[in-house]
Amino acid sequence: MPRSRRAARRVPGSARAGSPASDEEAGSEVLSHCSSASEGASPTEEAAGKGEEQALAGTVLTLLCLQMGSGPEGEEVFRSLKPLLVSVLTDSTASTGARQSCATALGMCCYIAAADLKDLVSCLSCLEGIFSSPSAGEGGSAPAQHGPLHCSALQSWSLLLTICPPSHIKSVLDNCWLKLPPLLSSSSVALRILAGETIALVFELAQDMEEDLCHQDTEFLCAQLKVLATESNKYRAKTDRRKQRSIFRDILRFIESGEYQEETIRFGLECMYLDSWARQRTYQAFKEVLGSGICHHLQNNELLREIFGLGPPLVLDAAALKASKVSRFEKHLYNSAAFKARTKARSRVRDKRADVL
């Protein structure tokens, strides 16, 4: 994907959550409250409360930054809260949920509001230190509870990679990308899939820069991907095996031939095409934060529409909305035709052995 199609950096957001001073004070108060709200409780209750509050604070800060956008106010809030996010994320004594929430918040807020390359590079370095730590290494030796933390850190790291300048991407290609293949051996299916998608993203960025990643380890990497694309081990859940095989087939096809399986996202009367790994990573990151609200924000949030190149929000009157709705009878005809076509397609591949008398 051409780099010009990626996110614009300094575009005002669609909504402002109050004045700059009040937003910054609100965000700081949320995190500072985590340290004092549980005074008087027992050590166990205090630790639990603090961890839960820190996790919620990270989520609130992510949504706050998303509402404020990439203007000066959002940048100021990110600058003031970044040290707190990094502190919790790198604190091995903090709860896993709090660290996971801060990893997501750090990546998303940096993506939206950071205007200084130093902030971007420092966030990348911090996140890399989480998912490439010895506990996340080969063989799935990391504690099971750390799987979601490593996933959040890797997802945020790969999201920030999509907006890196070419000079820093060159450094990543030279020094960092070989830390990703060992994650393919993780015991967590989510981390294995995310590592595979990140490897595909790195290859895509290398293609954009006309850099060659081929060396002695590439053949071994493709062999690993082929194993994951055809794995049938019974000790893994059936749904996990099916999902893993499907995704790793797409990853392997892209690395070997450069073909990407395009996906269409429909929302309202519009649709958006995910035609690259960078675009897919950006969409998945926002979907992770917004959940079921992603379609509403794609329709109305100017920041997201700017990021995905959708233009200004559509303004439709009542007559246009009514005309766009499909009648119940039309839905019935469509469903009937789809059912008939699906039945025919399945019948062609079913085993039609003759009855043995």
GROMACS .gro file of C-alpha atoms in nm:
model
  357
    1MET     CA    1   0.000   0.000   0.000
    2PRO     CA    2   0.138   0.344  -0.088
    3ARG     CA    3   0.246   0.525   0.223
    4SER     CA    4   0.041   0.831   0.121
    5ARG     CA    5  -0.274   0.631   0.203
    6ARG     CA    6  -0.180   0.593   0.566
    7ALA     CA    7  -0.290   0.813   0.851
    8ALA     CA    8  -0.249   1.190   0.842
    9ARG     CA    9  -0.062   1.302   1.151
   10ARG     CA   10  -0.182   1.652   1.235
   11VAL     CA   11  -0.554   1.662   1.168
   12PRO     CA   12  -0.801   1.795   1.427
   13GLY     CA   13  -1.027   1.528   1.571
   14SER     CA   14  -1.399   1.510   1.517
   15ALA     CA   15  -1.495   1.585   1.877
   16ARG     CA   16  -1.340   1.770   2.165
   17ALA     CA   17  -1.395   1.656   2.521
   18GLY     CA   18  -1.401   1.998   2.684
   19SER     CA   19  -1.119   2.250   2.716
   20PRO     CA   20  -0.752   2.145   2.690
   21ALA     CA   21  -0.690   2.212   3.057
   22SER     CA   22  -0.995   2.018   3.174
   23ASP     CA   23  -0.913   1.718   2.950
   24GLU     CA   24  -0.556   1.699   3.072
   25GLU     CA   25  -0.661   1.737   3.436
   26ALA     CA   26  -0.929   1.470   3.396
   27GLY     CA   27  -0.682   1.222   3.245
   28SER     CA   28  -0.420   1.288   3.513
   29GLU     CA   29  -0.680   1.258   3.789
   30VAL     CA   30  -0.790   0.917   3.661
   31LEU     CA   31  -0.441   0.770   3.686
   32SER     CA   32  -0.343   0.945   4.009
   33HIS     CA   33  -0.664   0.820   4.169
   34CYS     CA   34  -0.541   0.462   4.114
   35SER     CA   35  -0.272   0.513   4.376
   36SER     CA   36  -0.493   0.660   4.648
   37ALA     CA   37  -0.847   0.529   4.607
   38SER     CA   38  -0.788   0.206   4.795
   39GLU     CA   39  -0.626   0.348   5.110
   40GLY     CA   40  -0.734   0.165   5.425
   41ALA     CA   41  -0.789  -0.167   5.248
   42SER     CA   42  -0.590  -0.480   5.309
   43PRO     CA   43  -0.277  -0.533   5.092
   44THR     CA   44  -0.457  -0.792   4.879
   45GLU     CA   45  -0.765  -0.574   4.827
   46GLU     CA   46  -0.547  -0.272   4.759
   47ALA     CA   47  -0.345  -0.452   4.491
   48ALA     CA   48  -0.660  -0.585   4.322
   49GLY     CA   49  -0.834  -0.250   4.330
   50LYS     CA   50  -0.531  -0.070   4.200
   51GLY     CA   51  -0.488  -0.312   3.912
   52GLU     CA   52  -0.854  -0.293   3.809
   53GLU     CA   53  -0.855   0.086   3.831
   54GLN     CA   54  -0.534   0.115   3.630
   55ALA     CA   55  -0.679  -0.109   3.360
   56LEU     CA   56  -0.996   0.101   3.342
   57ALA     CA   57  -0.790   0.422   3.341
   58GLY     CA   58  -0.592   0.298   3.039
   59THR     CA   59  -0.917   0.229   2.854
   60VAL     CA   60  -1.059   0.572   2.942
   61LEU     CA   61  -0.741   0.748   2.828
   62THR     CA   62  -0.752   0.564   2.495
   63LEU     CA   63  -1.111   0.675   2.434
   64LEU     CA   64  -1.032   1.029   2.552
   65CYS     CA   65  -0.745   1.058   2.307
   66LEU     CA   66  -0.962   0.916   2.029
   67GLN     CA   67  -1.224   1.183   2.096
   68MET     CA   68  -0.974   1.469   2.116
   69GLY     CA   69  -0.798   1.374   1.796
   70SER     CA   70  -0.457   1.470   1.666
   71GLY     CA   71  -0.469   1.843   1.738
   72PRO     CA   72  -0.257   2.033   1.992
   73GLU     CA   73  -0.489   1.938   2.280
   74GLY     CA   74  -0.456   1.566   2.211
   75GLU     CA   75  -0.080   1.601   2.175
   76GLU     CA   76  -0.054   1.780   2.510
   77VAL     CA   77  -0.257   1.512   2.690
   78PHE     CA   78  -0.044   1.236   2.537
   79ARG     CA   79   0.278   1.410   2.636
   80SER     CA   80   0.164   1.455   2.996
   81LEU     CA   81   0.033   1.099   3.041
   82LYS     CA   82   0.294   0.904   2.843
   83PRO     CA   83   0.535   0.869   3.143
   84LEU     CA   84   0.256   0.722   3.356
   85LEU     CA   85   0.158   0.473   3.086
   86VAL     CA   86   0.519   0.364   3.037
   87SER     CA   87   0.569   0.335   3.413
   88VAL     CA   88   0.277   0.095   3.459
   89LEU     CA   89   0.356  -0.100   3.141
   90THR     CA   90   0.715  -0.169   3.243
   91ASP     CA   91   0.634  -0.242   3.607
   92SER     CA   92   0.662  -0.621   3.646
   93THR     CA   93   0.477  -0.602   3.979
   94ALA     CA   94   0.168  -0.438   3.826
   95SER     CA   95  -0.129  -0.654   3.734
   96THR     CA   96  -0.128  -0.810   3.387
   97GLY     CA   97  -0.463  -0.647   3.305
   98ALA     CA   98  -0.331  -0.300   3.391
   99ARG     CA   99  -0.015  -0.351   3.184
  100GLN     CA  100  -0.218  -0.483   2.892
  101SER     CA  101  -0.451  -0.182   2.903
  102CYS     CA  102  -0.155   0.058   2.918
  103ALA     CA  103   0.012  -0.115   2.622
  104THR     CA  104  -0.302  -0.058   2.414
  105ALA     CA  105  -0.338   0.301   2.538
  106LEU     CA  106   0.027   0.383   2.469
  107GLY     CA  107   0.011   0.254   2.112
  108MET     CA  108  -0.323   0.411   2.026
  109CYS     CA  109  -0.253   0.751   2.186
  110CYS     CA  110   0.089   0.768   2.022
  111TYR     CA  111  -0.063   0.677   1.684
  112ILE     CA  112  -0.325   0.950   1.715
  113ALA     CA  113  -0.151   1.235   1.895
  114ALA     CA  114   0.230   1.204   1.885
  115ALA     CA  115   0.387   1.462   1.654
  116ASP     CA  116   0.751   1.417   1.761
  117LEU     CA  117   0.955   1.133   1.610
  118LYS     CA  118   1.132   1.086   1.945
  119ASP     CA  119   0.800   1.001   2.112
  120LEU     CA  120   0.722   0.750   1.838
  121VAL     CA  121   1.062   0.581   1.859
  122SER     CA  122   1.056   0.565   2.240
  123CYS     CA  123   0.708   0.407   2.239
  124LEU     CA  124   0.821   0.150   1.982
  125SER     CA  125   1.123   0.065   2.196
  126CYS     CA  126   0.914   0.029   2.512
  127LEU     CA  127   0.659  -0.199   2.344
  128GLU     CA  128   0.929  -0.407   2.179
  129GLY     CA  129   1.084  -0.469   2.519
  130ILE     CA  130   0.757  -0.628   2.635
  131PHE     CA  131   0.687  -0.878   2.355
  132SER     CA  132   1.053  -0.963   2.287
  133SER     CA  133   1.143  -1.029   2.651
  134PRO     CA  134   1.294  -1.372   2.733
  135SER     CA  135   0.961  -1.484   2.884
  136ALA     CA  136   0.796  -1.438   2.544
  137GLY     CA  137   1.053  -1.648   2.362
  138GLU     CA  138   1.054  -1.972   2.173
  139GLY     CA  139   0.884  -2.280   2.299
  140GLY     CA  140   0.589  -2.110   2.468
  141SER     CA  141   0.772  -2.086   2.801
  142ALA     CA  142   0.602  -1.760   2.899
  143PRO     CA  143   0.343  -1.781   3.175
  144ALA     CA  144  -0.005  -1.823   3.028
  145GLN     CA  145  -0.131  -1.501   3.189
  146HIS     CA  146   0.129  -1.300   2.995
  147GLY     CA  147  -0.010  -1.403   2.654
  148PRO     CA  148  -0.266  -1.118   2.637
  149LEU     CA  149   0.002  -0.868   2.749
  150HIS     CA  150   0.241  -0.976   2.474
  151CYS     CA  151  -0.046  -0.963   2.222
  152SER     CA  152  -0.139  -0.606   2.321
  153ALA     CA  153   0.225  -0.492   2.309
  154LEU     CA  154   0.284  -0.653   1.969
  155GLN     CA  155  -0.041  -0.513   1.829
  156SER     CA  156   0.048  -0.160   1.942
  157TRP     CA  157   0.405  -0.198   1.812
  158SER     CA  158   0.287  -0.309   1.469
  159LEU     CA  159   0.028  -0.028   1.460
  160LEU     CA  160   0.299   0.232   1.521
  161LEU     CA  161   0.515   0.065   1.259
  162THR     CA  162   0.262   0.163   0.991
  163ILE     CA  163   0.332   0.535   1.048
  164CYS     CA  164   0.709   0.515   1.093
  165PRO     CA  165   0.927   0.720   0.855
  166PRO     CA  166   1.134   0.515   0.607
  167SER     CA  167   1.456   0.580   0.797
  168HIS     CA  168   1.329   0.408   1.112
  169ILE     CA  169   1.162   0.126   0.920
  170LYS     CA  170   1.503   0.054   0.769
  171SER     CA  171   1.640   0.019   1.123
  172VAL     CA  172   1.356  -0.219   1.215
  173LEU     CA  173   1.424  -0.431   0.908
  174ASP     CA  174   1.792  -0.450   0.998
  175ASN     CA  175   1.765  -0.515   1.371
  176CYS     CA  176   1.419  -0.603   1.500
  177TRP     CA  177   1.221  -0.821   1.265
  178LEU     CA  178   1.413  -1.139   1.346
  179LYS     CA  179   1.267  -1.118   1.698
  180LEU     CA  180   0.926  -1.203   1.551
  181PRO     CA  181   0.968  -1.564   1.420
  182PRO     CA  182   1.032  -1.711   1.769
  183LEU     CA  183   0.683  -1.590   1.868
  184LEU     CA  184   0.538  -1.834   1.613
  185SER     CA  185   0.622  -2.110   1.864
  186SER     CA  186   0.415  -1.953   2.142
  187SER     CA  187   0.156  -2.166   2.322
  188SER     CA  188  -0.098  -1.883   2.265
  189VAL     CA  189  -0.284  -1.913   1.934
  190ALA     CA  190  -0.365  -1.540   1.942
  191LEU     CA  191   0.004  -1.450   1.979
  192ARG     CA  192   0.104  -1.692   1.701
  193ILE     CA  193  -0.149  -1.538   1.463
  194LEU     CA  194  -0.057  -1.181   1.557
  195ALA     CA  195   0.314  -1.260   1.512
  196GLY     CA  196   0.241  -1.403   1.167
  197GLU     CA  197   0.041  -1.097   1.064
  198THR     CA  198   0.318  -0.869   1.191
  199ILE     CA  199   0.578  -1.061   0.989
  200ALA     CA  200   0.360  -1.013   0.679
  201LEU     CA  201   0.335  -0.640   0.762
  202VAL     CA  202   0.714  -0.613   0.789
  203PHE     CA  203   0.753  -0.783   0.450
  204GLU     CA  204   0.497  -0.542   0.304
  205LEU     CA  205   0.685  -0.238   0.439
  206ALA     CA  206   1.007  -0.382   0.297
  207GLN     CA  207   0.839  -0.410  -0.044
  208ASP     CA  208   0.722  -0.048  -0.022
  209MET     CA  209   1.082   0.057   0.040
  210GLU     CA  210   1.215  -0.185  -0.222
  211GLU     CA  211   1.421  -0.356   0.047
  212ASP     CA  212   1.509  -0.725   0.031
  213LEU     CA  213   1.452  -0.937   0.340
  214CYS     CA  214   1.576  -1.258   0.180
  215HIS     CA  215   1.862  -1.421   0.367
  216GLN     CA  216   1.951  -1.757   0.516
  217ASP     CA  217   1.663  -1.755   0.769
  218THR     CA  218   1.382  -1.679   0.521
  219GLU     CA  219   1.354  -2.038   0.401
  220PHE     CA  220   1.324  -2.160   0.760
  221LEU     CA  221   1.056  -1.894   0.824
  222CYS     CA  222   0.852  -2.013   0.524
  223ALA     CA  223   0.883  -2.369   0.651
  224GLN     CA  224   0.747  -2.256   0.989
  225LEU     CA  225   0.456  -2.080   0.820
  226LYS     CA  226   0.374  -2.388   0.613
  227VAL     CA  227   0.360  -2.601   0.928
  228LEU     CA  228   0.121  -2.353   1.093
  229ALA     CA  229  -0.089  -2.333   0.775
  230THR     CA  230  -0.141  -2.710   0.773
  231GLU     CA  231  -0.125  -2.796   1.144
  232SER     CA  232  -0.366  -3.067   1.257
  233ASN     CA  233  -0.245  -3.146   1.610
  234LYS     CA  234  -0.534  -3.286   1.812
  235TYR     CA  235  -0.421  -3.123   2.136
  236ARG     CA  236  -0.520  -2.780   1.996
  237ALA     CA  237  -0.885  -2.677   1.988
  238LYS     CA  238  -1.061  -2.740   1.657
  239THR     CA  239  -1.171  -2.378   1.616
  240ASP     CA  240  -0.816  -2.259   1.693
  241ARG     CA  241  -0.670  -2.494   1.430
  242ARG     CA  242  -0.919  -2.381   1.168
  243LYS     CA  243  -0.860  -2.010   1.233
  244GLN     CA  244  -0.483  -2.054   1.243
  245ARG     CA  245  -0.469  -2.250   0.917
  246SER     CA  246  -0.684  -1.994   0.733
  247ILE     CA  247  -0.479  -1.693   0.841
  248PHE     CA  248  -0.140  -1.853   0.791
  249ARG     CA  249  -0.238  -1.964   0.439
  250ASP     CA  250  -0.298  -1.595   0.358
  251ILE     CA  251   0.031  -1.495   0.524
  252LEU     CA  252   0.230  -1.759   0.338
  253ARG     CA  253   0.067  -1.668   0.005
  254PHE     CA  254   0.160  -1.303   0.057
  255ILE     CA  255   0.523  -1.373   0.148
  256GLU     CA  256   0.571  -1.617  -0.140
  257SER     CA  257   0.378  -1.437  -0.416
  258GLY     CA  258   0.282  -1.091  -0.282
  259GLU     CA  259  -0.093  -1.162  -0.304
  260TYR     CA  260  -0.317  -1.014  -0.033
  261GLN     CA  261  -0.667  -1.145   0.041
  262GLU     CA  262  -0.876  -0.826   0.024
  263GLU     CA  263  -1.154  -0.777   0.277
  264THR     CA  264  -1.460  -0.552   0.251
  265ILE     CA  265  -1.599  -0.369   0.555
  266ARG     CA  266  -1.954  -0.237   0.517
  267PHE     CA  267  -2.106   0.031   0.739
  268GLY     CA  268  -2.431   0.210   0.663
  269LEU     CA  269  -2.444   0.292   0.292
  270GLU     CA  270  -2.065   0.285   0.258
  271CYS     CA  271  -1.794   0.026   0.238
  272MET     CA  272  -1.420   0.024   0.292
  273TYR     CA  273  -1.159  -0.210   0.146
  274LEU     CA  274  -0.876  -0.358   0.350
  275ASP     CA  275  -0.627  -0.422   0.071
  276SER     CA  276  -0.299  -0.436   0.266
  277TRP     CA  277  -0.160  -0.563   0.595
  278ALA     CA  278  -0.099  -0.205   0.713
  279ARG     CA  279  -0.460  -0.109   0.653
  280GLN     CA  280  -0.581  -0.429   0.817
  281ARG     CA  281  -0.364  -0.373   1.126
  282THR     CA  282  -0.498  -0.017   1.163
  283TYR     CA  283  -0.860  -0.132   1.132
  284GLN     CA  284  -0.814  -0.418   1.380
  285ALA     CA  285  -0.651  -0.185   1.635
  286PHE     CA  286  -0.944   0.060   1.628
  287LYS     CA  287  -1.195  -0.227   1.629
  288GLU     CA  288  -1.027  -0.366   1.941
  289VAL     CA  289  -1.080  -0.032   2.119
  290LEU     CA  290  -1.426   0.062   1.988
  291GLY     CA  291  -1.584  -0.283   1.971
  292SER     CA  292  -1.931  -0.278   1.816
  293GLY     CA  293  -1.911   0.102   1.791
  294ILE     CA  294  -1.655   0.083   1.509
  295CYS     CA  295  -1.923   0.111   1.237
  296HIS     CA  296  -2.075   0.423   1.397
  297HIS     CA  297  -1.733   0.587   1.422
  298LEU     CA  298  -1.646   0.497   1.062
  299GLN     CA  299  -1.964   0.675   0.959
  300ASN     CA  300  -1.936   0.985   1.178
  301ASN     CA  301  -1.591   1.025   1.335
  302GLU     CA  302  -1.386   1.266   1.124
  303LEU     CA  303  -1.058   1.138   1.268
  304LEU     CA  304  -1.124   0.777   1.161
  305ARG     CA  305  -1.257   0.888   0.825
  306GLU     CA  306  -0.938   1.088   0.771
  307ILE     CA  307  -0.720   0.792   0.873
  308PHE     CA  308  -0.895   0.555   0.632
  309GLY     CA  309  -0.939   0.812   0.352
  310LEU     CA  310  -1.319   0.806   0.359
  311GLY     CA  311  -1.374   1.181   0.319
  312PRO     CA  312  -1.626   1.393   0.514
  313PRO     CA  313  -1.920   1.215   0.680
  314LEU     CA  314  -2.219   1.159   0.455
  315VAL     CA  315  -2.525   1.376   0.523
  316LEU     CA  316  -2.846   1.194   0.430
  317ASP     CA  317  -3.202   1.319   0.465
  318ALA     CA  318  -3.493   1.105   0.582
  319ALA     CA  319  -3.606   1.027   0.226
  320ALA     CA  320  -3.262   0.898   0.129
  321LEU     CA  321  -3.241   0.682   0.440
  322LYS     CA  322  -3.585   0.536   0.373
  323ALA     CA  323  -3.499   0.463   0.010
  324SER     CA  324  -3.179   0.285   0.117
  325LYS     CA  325  -3.363   0.038   0.341
  326VAL     CA  326  -3.442  -0.303   0.197
  327SER     CA  327  -3.801  -0.425   0.237
  328ARG     CA  328  -3.879  -0.743   0.427
  329PHE     CA  329  -3.994  -0.914   0.104
  330GLU     CA  330  -3.669  -0.827  -0.073
  331LYS     CA  331  -3.470  -0.964   0.220
  332HIS     CA  332  -3.673  -1.287   0.200
  333LEU     CA  333  -3.602  -1.325  -0.173
  334TYR     CA  334  -3.232  -1.259  -0.119
  335ASN     CA  335  -3.206  -1.510   0.166
  336SER     CA  336  -3.392  -1.774  -0.035
  337ALA     CA  337  -3.162  -1.730  -0.335
  338ALA     CA  338  -2.853  -1.742  -0.112
  339PHE     CA  339  -2.980  -2.059   0.059
  340LYS     CA  340  -3.044  -2.227  -0.276
  341ALA     CA  341  -2.699  -2.134  -0.410
  342ARG     CA  342  -2.532  -2.252  -0.089
  343THR     CA  343  -2.715  -2.586  -0.101
  344LYS     CA  344  -2.608  -2.643  -0.463
  345ALA     CA  345  -2.246  -2.559  -0.383
  346ARG     CA  346  -2.239  -2.798  -0.088
  347SER     CA  347  -2.406  -3.075  -0.284
  348ARG     CA  348  -2.127  -3.072  -0.541
  349VAL     CA  349  -1.861  -3.150  -0.280
  350ARG     CA  350  -2.057  -3.395  -0.065
  351ASP     CA  351  -1.976  -3.765  -0.083
  352LYS     CA  352  -2.257  -3.925  -0.284
  353ARG     CA  353  -2.173  -4.289  -0.236
  354ALA     CA  354  -2.433  -4.534  -0.365
  355ASP     CA  355  -2.617  -4.743  -0.114
  356VAL     CA  356  -2.470  -5.090  -0.078
  357LEU     CA  357  -2.741  -5.356  -0.084
   0.00000   0.00000   0.00000
